[in-house]
Amino acid sequence: MHTLITLTAPAVVPTAAGGVSSVAWSGAQAAVWLVALPLLSSAVLLLLGRRADRWGHWLGVLASAASFVVGLVLLVGLLGLPADQRVQDVDLGTWLDAGALSIGAGLRVDPLSLTFVLLVTFVGTLIHVYSVAYMEHDASRRRFFAYLNLFVAAMLLLVLADSYALLFVGWEGVGLASYLLIGFWNHHTPYAVAAKKAFVANRVGDVGLLVAMGLLFATFGSLDFATVDAGVAGASEGTLTLVGLALLLAACGKSAQFPLQSWLGDAMAGPTPVSALIHAATMVTAGVYLIIRSGAVFTAAPTAQLVVAVVGAITLLFGAIVGCAKDDIKKALAASTMSQIGYMVLAAGLGPIGYAFAIFHLVTHGFFKAGMFLGAGSVMHGMDDQVDMRRFGGLGRYMKITYFTFMAGWLAILGIPPFAGFFSKDKIIEAAFVPVDGEPWRAWVFGTVALVGAGITAFYMSRLFFMTFEGQKRWSTRRDGSEQHPHESPALMTWPMIVLAVGSVGLGWVLSTVGFVEWLEPSVGHTEHEEPVLAVPVLIALTLIAVALGLVLAWRRYAVSTVPVTPPLGTALTRAARVDLHQDAVNDALLVEPGQYLTRSLVYGDKAVVDGAVTGLGRATVALGDLVRRAQNGYARSYAAGMVVGVVVLAFVVLAVRG
């Protein structure tokens, strides 16, 4: 890659909304340091090896924090520009140059990318600080921080890239880092298998991104966002639909959406800070970003956009139902992430009206979900790494900070006013009830799904909260029979939880007050407000009623009633939800077993046809050699007899020809 090229002359920079920025802002060049700092830190920690064990974790924290500071500087600079100049492309030079194929490398600094930058670096830095204490006794802590820095750098490259080509580099970097972190304790075989499962599922999604890139290059002759967005109006709807569906496949892999969601629960095998980073600030948000960054394509391909909304709606309910039956605290939160990302994908599938709301919820979700994952890690820290909620109960009396910070995240995800989720998730529900293209049936279908999802979310998240922190204690002894002593986590773990709890409480109100949706308009476009099929106050009331019903039901079953330590048999749906609605069995039946059959058939064909032809030719050659060898026996009488036979045969041939 070439070095940074300074933008000295005014440049025309197309915006996602269709306008142009007539002045290039030189301060945007600092964006390169956003990626460079954590990437360099990761390289240093890996190359120095054990020599960096004593201080390597603090270098990792510093690198992430420094990227956040650079992001703040860029934010201040961008806010100082008029709205029509807030999409800035920074040219880094030519990346690939092969005859007619020329692909440049560059970064796009705009409200959308900076929003992700600040979320990734701020929440990521808090997770780094938390990890200092959480991984204190791990002999490979320095390597863990190297992988965390690599994760952050890859995600920053993904959201800052100004083309699909460079985005793909960050996309694959995120996949690599997640594989390394999920399987960080790979000496335990199930953890290694979980990492492999996540890696393979994401590679399936990557096929979609590669196909989309091929179609885009064939259609527009370029992969940069500016050219694609400007050329969408002249492309055929059929081509754009294929591109949109391929991009959706890629998003399903990264964001664990139906039907590529099976890896997410298994990804809990990694250390808990990894779960927080994957679920709150990095990997699973990448698919949502890809769809919204490609908004021009989806807006021009209504069929693909409808499929996006359908996938989001299915995943929203799928994750919520699975979350109702999970007893593993981390896997219950993973199902919650799947469902909440489903809300965001549903919003993105609603078109321009939902793009900003999807990002709004993504930001608030980043805070309250990171806080709850770190809270789950704090519970594990105080309970000797147990994750079974049926062996918890009453922990709120012993872990006050964890209790109240987790409560903030719980109330935020429920959407209780004035907590953050009320301002973001309710906007998605409102947008879902808006008719699309004069077809009210879509509003009723998607709106009802979003509303029902809010009620189920209230039930399973309240179930998680009550089973863990309320009710009677169910942890009198450890598994080895010794006495259990739950305790609060150290300050390096609790302070990040407190900061995230503050965001869970007030971030939604703050973003609504400062005009967050309007801030995103240069990137996602402006959309006039449209009225839903039900009045907004009615929707708010219905949502709060659904939430209240879910909360009360969970309170009666898991707070005031006795929770059995052994899971009851439950209904057929409950049993199915415990095994993720049989998604692994379906994958095995549809993909794994046919793949194995195809592989075995190919192996058999290789042995029977290819190897058979080669070995058959060899055997025929040997048989011919044996026949010739028998004729060469060394006896003169045999040679004489052969000559006589030959003369006789030759005589018959000559006579036959003459006759």
Coordinates of C-alpha atoms in Angstrom, one line a residue, residues 59-482:
L59 CA 0.2 -1.1 25.8
G60 CA -3.0 -2.7 24.4
V61 CA -5.2 -0.5 26.6
L62 CA -3.2 2.7 25.6
A63 CA -3.5 1.9 21.8
S64 CA -7.2 1.5 22.0
A65 CA -7.6 4.6 24.1
A66 CA -5.4 6.6 21.7
S67 CA -7.6 5.6 18.8
F68 CA -10.6 6.9 20.7
V69 CA -8.8 10.3 21.2
V70 CA -8.1 10.5 17.5
G71 CA -11.8 9.7 16.8
L72 CA -12.8 12.5 19.1
V73 CA -10.5 14.9 17.2
L74 CA -12.1 13.8 13.9
L75 CA -15.6 14.2 15.4
V76 CA -14.9 17.8 16.4
G77 CA -13.4 18.6 13.0
L78 CA -16.4 17.1 11.2
L79 CA -18.9 18.9 13.3
G80 CA -17.2 22.1 12.2
L81 CA -18.1 21.5 8.6
P82 CA -21.4 22.1 6.9
A83 CA -23.6 19.1 6.6
D84 CA -23.0 18.7 2.8
Q85 CA -19.2 18.5 3.4
R86 CA -19.2 15.8 6.1
V87 CA -18.5 12.9 3.8
Q88 CA -14.7 13.0 3.3
D89 CA -12.7 10.4 1.3
V90 CA -9.0 10.2 2.1
D91 CA -6.9 8.8 -0.7
L92 CA -4.1 6.4 0.4
G93 CA -2.9 5.7 -3.1
T94 CA -3.2 2.8 -5.5
W95 CA -3.5 -0.7 -4.0
L96 CA -3.9 -3.0 -6.9
D97 CA -2.8 -2.0 -10.4
A98 CA -2.9 -4.8 -13.1
G99 CA -3.7 -3.5 -16.5
A100 CA -7.4 -2.6 -16.8
L101 CA -7.8 -3.6 -13.1
S102 CA -6.9 -0.7 -10.8
I103 CA -8.2 -0.6 -7.2
G104 CA -7.3 2.3 -4.9
A105 CA -7.1 2.3 -1.2
G106 CA -8.7 5.0 0.9
L107 CA -10.7 5.8 4.0
R108 CA -14.1 7.4 4.3
V109 CA -14.6 9.8 7.2
D110 CA -18.3 10.6 7.6
P111 CA -21.0 10.5 10.3
L112 CA -21.6 6.8 9.8
S113 CA -18.0 5.7 10.0
L114 CA -17.2 8.0 12.9
T115 CA -20.2 6.8 14.9
F116 CA -18.8 3.2 14.6
V117 CA -15.3 4.5 15.3
L118 CA -16.3 6.1 18.6
L119 CA -18.4 3.1 19.6
V120 CA -15.6 0.6 18.8
T121 CA -12.8 2.5 20.5
F122 CA -14.7 3.8 23.6
V123 CA -16.5 0.5 24.5
G124 CA -13.4 -1.4 23.3
T125 CA -11.1 0.5 25.6
L126 CA -13.4 -0.2 28.6
I127 CA -13.3 -3.9 27.7
H128 CA -9.5 -3.7 27.5
V129 CA -9.4 -2.1 31.0
Y130 CA -11.7 -4.8 32.3
S131 CA -9.6 -7.5 30.7
V132 CA -6.5 -6.4 32.6
A133 CA -8.0 -7.7 35.8
Y134 CA -10.2 -10.5 34.3
M135 CA -7.1 -12.1 32.6
E136 CA -4.7 -11.3 35.4
H137 CA -3.9 -14.9 36.2
D138 CA -3.7 -16.1 32.6
A139 CA -0.2 -16.9 31.4
S140 CA -1.0 -15.7 27.9
R141 CA -2.5 -12.3 28.8
R142 CA -0.1 -10.4 26.6
R143 CA -1.1 -12.5 23.6
F144 CA -4.8 -12.0 24.5
F145 CA -4.3 -8.2 24.3
A146 CA -2.5 -8.5 21.0
Y147 CA -5.6 -10.3 19.6
L148 CA -7.9 -7.7 21.1
N149 CA -5.9 -4.9 19.4
L150 CA -6.0 -6.8 16.2
F151 CA -9.8 -7.1 16.5
V152 CA -10.2 -3.4 17.1
A153 CA -7.9 -2.5 14.2
A154 CA -9.7 -4.8 11.8
M155 CA -13.1 -3.5 12.8
L156 CA -11.9 0.1 12.4
L157 CA -10.6 -0.7 8.9
L158 CA -13.9 -2.3 8.0
V159 CA -16.0 0.8 8.9
L160 CA -13.5 3.4 7.6
A161 CA -12.8 1.8 4.1
D162 CA -14.0 3.8 1.2
S163 CA -14.5 0.7 -1.0
Y164 CA -15.8 -2.8 -0.8
A165 CA -12.3 -4.1 -1.6
L166 CA -10.7 -2.5 1.4
L167 CA -13.8 -3.2 3.5
F168 CA -13.2 -6.9 2.7
V169 CA -9.7 -6.8 4.2
G170 CA -11.2 -5.5 7.5
W171 CA -14.0 -8.0 7.1
E172 CA -11.6 -10.9 6.9
G173 CA -9.4 -9.4 9.7
V174 CA -12.4 -9.4 12.0
G175 CA -13.1 -13.0 11.1
L176 CA -9.5 -14.0 11.9
A177 CA -9.4 -12.1 15.2
S178 CA -12.7 -13.6 16.3
Y179 CA -11.3 -17.1 15.5
L180 CA -8.2 -16.5 17.6
L181 CA -10.2 -15.1 20.5
I182 CA -13.1 -17.5 20.6
G183 CA -10.5 -20.3 20.5
F184 CA -8.1 -18.6 22.9
W185 CA -8.3 -21.5 25.3
N186 CA -8.0 -24.0 22.5
H187 CA -6.3 -26.6 24.7
H188 CA -9.9 -27.4 25.6
T189 CA -11.3 -29.2 22.6
P190 CA -14.9 -27.9 22.7
Y191 CA -13.5 -24.3 22.6
A192 CA -11.4 -25.1 19.6
V193 CA -14.4 -26.6 17.9
A194 CA -16.5 -23.5 18.7
A195 CA -13.9 -21.3 17.1
K196 CA -13.8 -23.5 14.0
K197 CA -17.6 -23.4 13.8
A198 CA -17.6 -19.6 13.9
F199 CA -14.9 -19.5 11.3
V200 CA -16.7 -21.8 8.9
A201 CA -20.1 -20.1 9.2
N202 CA -18.5 -16.8 8.5
R203 CA -16.7 -18.1 5.4
V204 CA -20.1 -19.1 4.0
G205 CA -21.2 -15.5 4.4
D206 CA -17.9 -14.3 2.9
V207 CA -18.9 -16.1 -0.4
G208 CA -21.8 -13.6 -0.6
L209 CA -19.5 -10.6 -0.2
L210 CA -17.2 -11.9 -2.9
V211 CA -20.0 -12.6 -5.3
A212 CA -21.4 -9.1 -4.6
M213 CA -18.0 -7.5 -5.3
G214 CA -17.7 -9.4 -8.5
L215 CA -21.2 -8.2 -9.7
L216 CA -20.4 -4.6 -8.6
F217 CA -17.1 -4.6 -10.5
A218 CA -18.7 -6.1 -13.6
T219 CA -21.5 -3.5 -13.5
F220 CA -19.7 -0.3 -12.4
G221 CA -16.1 -1.1 -13.2
S222 CA -15.2 0.0 -9.6
L223 CA -15.6 -1.1 -6.0
D224 CA -15.5 2.3 -4.3
F225 CA -18.6 3.5 -2.6
A226 CA -18.7 6.8 -4.4
T227 CA -18.8 5.2 -7.9
V228 CA -21.3 2.5 -6.9
D229 CA -23.7 5.0 -5.2
A230 CA -23.5 7.4 -8.2
G231 CA -24.1 4.6 -10.7
V232 CA -26.9 2.8 -9.0
A233 CA -29.6 4.8 -10.9
G234 CA -28.3 3.4 -14.2
A235 CA -28.1 -0.2 -13.2
S236 CA -30.8 -2.8 -13.8
E237 CA -33.0 -3.7 -10.8
G238 CA -32.3 -7.4 -11.4
T239 CA -28.5 -7.0 -11.0
L240 CA -29.0 -4.8 -7.9
T241 CA -31.3 -7.4 -6.4
L242 CA -28.6 -10.1 -6.9
V243 CA -26.0 -7.8 -5.3
G244 CA -28.3 -7.0 -2.4
L245 CA -29.0 -10.7 -1.7
A246 CA -25.3 -11.5 -1.9
L247 CA -24.6 -8.6 0.5
L248 CA -27.3 -9.9 2.8
L249 CA -25.7 -13.4 2.9
A250 CA -22.5 -11.8 4.0
A251 CA -24.3 -9.8 6.7
C252 CA -26.0 -12.9 7.9
G253 CA -22.7 -14.6 8.5
K254 CA -21.1 -11.8 10.4
S255 CA -24.2 -10.6 12.3
A256 CA -25.5 -14.1 13.1
Q257 CA -28.7 -13.7 11.3
F258 CA -31.0 -16.5 10.0
P259 CA -29.9 -18.9 8.6
L260 CA -26.2 -18.4 9.5
Q261 CA -26.8 -17.8 13.2
S262 CA -25.7 -21.2 14.7
W263 CA -22.2 -20.1 15.6
L264 CA -23.1 -17.3 18.0
G265 CA -24.0 -19.3 21.1
D266 CA -20.9 -21.5 20.7
A267 CA -18.8 -18.3 20.5
M268 CA -19.3 -18.0 24.2
A269 CA -16.3 -20.4 24.6
G270 CA -13.9 -17.5 24.5
P271 CA -13.1 -15.3 27.6
T272 CA -16.0 -13.1 28.6
P273 CA -14.4 -9.8 27.5
V274 CA -14.3 -11.4 24.0
S275 CA -18.0 -12.0 24.2
A276 CA -18.5 -8.4 25.1
L277 CA -16.4 -7.1 22.3
I278 CA -18.0 -9.4 19.7
H279 CA -21.5 -8.7 20.7
A280 CA -21.4 -5.0 21.6
A281 CA -18.9 -3.2 19.5
T282 CA -17.3 -5.2 16.7
M283 CA -18.2 -8.4 14.8
V284 CA -21.9 -8.7 15.0
T285 CA -22.5 -5.1 14.1
A286 CA -20.4 -5.4 10.9
G287 CA -23.3 -6.9 9.0
V288 CA -25.7 -4.1 9.9
Y289 CA -23.0 -1.6 8.8
L290 CA -22.6 -3.4 5.5
I291 CA -26.3 -3.2 4.7
I292 CA -26.6 0.5 5.7
R293 CA -23.4 1.5 3.9
S294 CA -24.9 -0.2 0.8
G295 CA -28.2 1.6 1.3
A296 CA -28.2 3.0 -2.2
V297 CA -28.1 -0.6 -3.6
F298 CA -30.9 -1.8 -1.4
T299 CA -33.1 1.3 -1.9
A300 CA -32.9 0.6 -5.7
A301 CA -33.7 -3.1 -5.2
P302 CA -36.9 -3.3 -3.2
T303 CA -37.1 -7.1 -3.4
A304 CA -33.7 -7.5 -1.8
Q305 CA -34.7 -4.9 0.8
L306 CA -37.9 -6.8 1.6
V307 CA -35.8 -10.0 2.1
V308 CA -33.6 -8.0 4.5
A309 CA -36.6 -7.1 6.6
V310 CA -37.9 -10.7 6.6
V311 CA -34.6 -12.1 7.7
G312 CA -34.4 -9.5 10.5
A313 CA -38.0 -10.3 11.6
I314 CA -37.3 -14.1 11.7
T315 CA -34.0 -13.7 13.6
L316 CA -35.6 -11.3 16.1
L317 CA -38.2 -13.9 17.1
F318 CA -35.7 -16.8 16.7
G319 CA -33.2 -15.3 19.2
A320 CA -35.9 -14.3 21.6
I321 CA -37.4 -17.7 21.8
V322 CA -34.0 -19.4 22.2
G323 CA -33.2 -16.9 25.0
C324 CA -36.2 -18.0 27.0
A325 CA -34.8 -21.5 27.5
K326 CA -31.1 -20.9 28.1
D327 CA -29.7 -21.5 31.6
D328 CA -26.1 -20.5 30.7
I329 CA -26.0 -16.8 31.4
K330 CA -23.6 -16.0 28.5
K331 CA -25.6 -18.1 26.0
A332 CA -28.8 -16.3 27.1
L333 CA -27.1 -13.0 26.4
A334 CA -25.9 -14.3 23.1
A335 CA -29.5 -15.2 22.1
S336 CA -30.4 -11.7 23.2
T337 CA -27.8 -10.2 20.9
M338 CA -29.1 -12.3 18.0
S339 CA -32.5 -10.9 18.6
Q340 CA -31.5 -7.3 19.0
I341 CA -29.4 -7.4 15.9
G342 CA -32.5 -8.8 14.2
Y343 CA -34.2 -5.5 15.3
M344 CA -31.5 -3.6 13.5
V345 CA -31.6 -5.7 10.4
L346 CA -35.4 -5.3 10.3
A347 CA -35.0 -1.5 10.6
A348 CA -32.4 -1.6 7.8
G349 CA -34.9 -3.6 5.6
L350 CA -37.5 -0.9 6.0
G351 CA -35.4 1.4 3.8
P352 CA -34.2 4.9 4.4
I353 CA -36.8 5.5 7.1
G354 CA -35.1 2.8 9.2
Y355 CA -31.4 3.3 8.5
A356 CA -30.7 5.9 11.1
F357 CA -32.9 4.1 13.7
A358 CA -30.9 0.9 13.2
I359 CA -27.7 2.7 13.9
F360 CA -29.3 4.5 16.9
H361 CA -30.2 1.2 18.4
L362 CA -26.8 -0.3 17.5
V363 CA -25.1 2.4 19.5
T364 CA -27.3 2.1 22.6
H365 CA -27.1 -1.7 22.4
G366 CA -23.4 -1.4 22.3
F367 CA -23.4 0.1 25.8
F368 CA -26.0 -1.9 27.6
K369 CA -25.0 -5.3 26.0
A370 CA -21.3 -4.7 26.8
G371 CA -22.3 -3.8 30.3
M372 CA -24.3 -7.0 30.8
F373 CA -21.7 -9.2 29.3
L374 CA -19.1 -7.7 31.6
G375 CA -21.6 -8.1 34.4
A376 CA -21.9 -11.8 33.5
G377 CA -18.1 -12.0 33.7
S378 CA -18.2 -10.4 37.1
V379 CA -20.7 -13.0 38.3
M380 CA -18.5 -15.7 36.9
H381 CA -15.5 -14.1 38.7
G382 CA -17.4 -14.2 42.0
M383 CA -18.8 -17.7 41.4
D384 CA -15.7 -19.7 40.4
D385 CA -16.5 -19.5 36.7
Q386 CA -20.0 -21.0 36.9
V387 CA -22.4 -20.0 34.2
D388 CA -25.5 -22.0 35.2
M389 CA -28.1 -19.5 36.3
R390 CA -30.0 -22.3 38.1
R391 CA -27.1 -22.4 40.5
F392 CA -27.1 -18.6 41.2
G393 CA -30.0 -16.7 42.9
G394 CA -29.8 -13.9 45.4
L395 CA -26.4 -12.6 44.2
G396 CA -27.6 -9.0 44.3
R397 CA -27.1 -9.0 48.1
Y398 CA -23.4 -9.9 47.7
M399 CA -22.4 -8.1 44.5
K400 CA -23.9 -4.7 44.8
I401 CA -22.0 -2.9 42.0
T402 CA -22.6 -5.8 39.6
Y403 CA -26.2 -5.9 40.6
F404 CA -27.0 -2.2 39.9
T405 CA -24.9 -1.9 36.8
F406 CA -26.5 -5.0 35.3
M407 CA -29.9 -3.7 36.3
A408 CA -29.2 -0.6 34.2
G409 CA -28.5 -2.7 31.1
W410 CA -31.5 -4.9 31.8
L411 CA -33.9 -2.0 32.1
A412 CA -32.3 -0.4 29.0
I413 CA -32.9 -3.5 26.8
L414 CA -36.4 -3.8 28.1
G415 CA -37.0 -0.2 26.8
I416 CA -38.2 1.2 30.1
P417 CA -38.2 5.0 30.0
P418 CA -36.0 6.9 30.4
F419 CA -33.4 4.2 29.8
A420 CA -31.5 4.1 26.5
G421 CA -33.4 1.3 24.8
F422 CA -36.7 3.2 25.1
F423 CA -35.4 5.9 22.8
S424 CA -33.8 3.5 20.2
K425 CA -35.8 0.3 20.1
D426 CA -39.2 2.0 20.2
K427 CA -38.2 4.0 17.2
I428 CA -37.7 0.8 15.3
I429 CA -41.1 -0.5 16.4
E430 CA -42.6 2.8 15.3
A431 CA -40.8 2.6 11.9
A432 CA -42.0 -1.0 11.5
F433 CA -45.6 0.2 11.6
V434 CA -45.1 2.6 8.8
P435 CA -46.7 1.4 5.5
V436 CA -44.1 0.7 2.7
D437 CA -45.0 1.6 -0.9
G438 CA -48.6 2.0 0.0
E439 CA -48.8 -1.6 1.3
P440 CA -50.2 -1.6 4.9
W441 CA -49.9 -5.3 5.3
R442 CA -46.1 -5.0 5.6
A443 CA -46.6 -2.5 8.4
W444 CA -48.9 -4.8 10.3
V445 CA -46.7 -7.9 9.8
F446 CA -43.4 -6.3 10.7
G447 CA -44.8 -4.0 13.4
T448 CA -46.5 -6.9 15.1
V449 CA -43.3 -9.0 15.0
A450 CA -41.4 -6.1 16.5
L451 CA -44.0 -5.6 19.2
V452 CA -44.2 -9.3 20.1
G453 CA -40.4 -9.4 20.2
A454 CA -40.4 -6.6 22.8
G455 CA -42.7 -8.6 25.1
I456 CA -40.6 -11.8 24.7
T457 CA -37.4 -9.8 25.3
A458 CA -38.8 -8.5 28.5
F459 CA -39.6 -12.1 29.7
Y460 CA -36.3 -13.7 28.9
M461 CA -34.1 -10.8 30.1
S462 CA -36.1 -10.5 33.3
R463 CA -35.8 -14.3 33.7
L464 CA -32.0 -13.9 33.4
F465 CA -31.9 -11.0 35.9
F466 CA -34.2 -12.6 38.5
M467 CA -32.5 -16.1 38.3
T468 CA -29.1 -14.5 38.8
F469 CA -29.7 -11.7 41.3
E470 CA -33.0 -12.2 43.0
G471 CA -34.8 -15.0 44.9
Q472 CA -33.3 -17.6 47.1
K473 CA -29.7 -18.5 46.8
R474 CA -29.0 -21.9 45.1
W475 CA -25.2 -21.8 45.5
S476 CA -24.6 -23.0 49.0
T477 CA -21.8 -25.3 47.9
R478 CA -19.3 -25.5 45.0
R479 CA -19.4 -28.5 42.7
D480 CA -16.6 -30.1 44.7
G481 CA -18.7 -29.8 47.9
S482 CA -16.8 -26.9 49.5

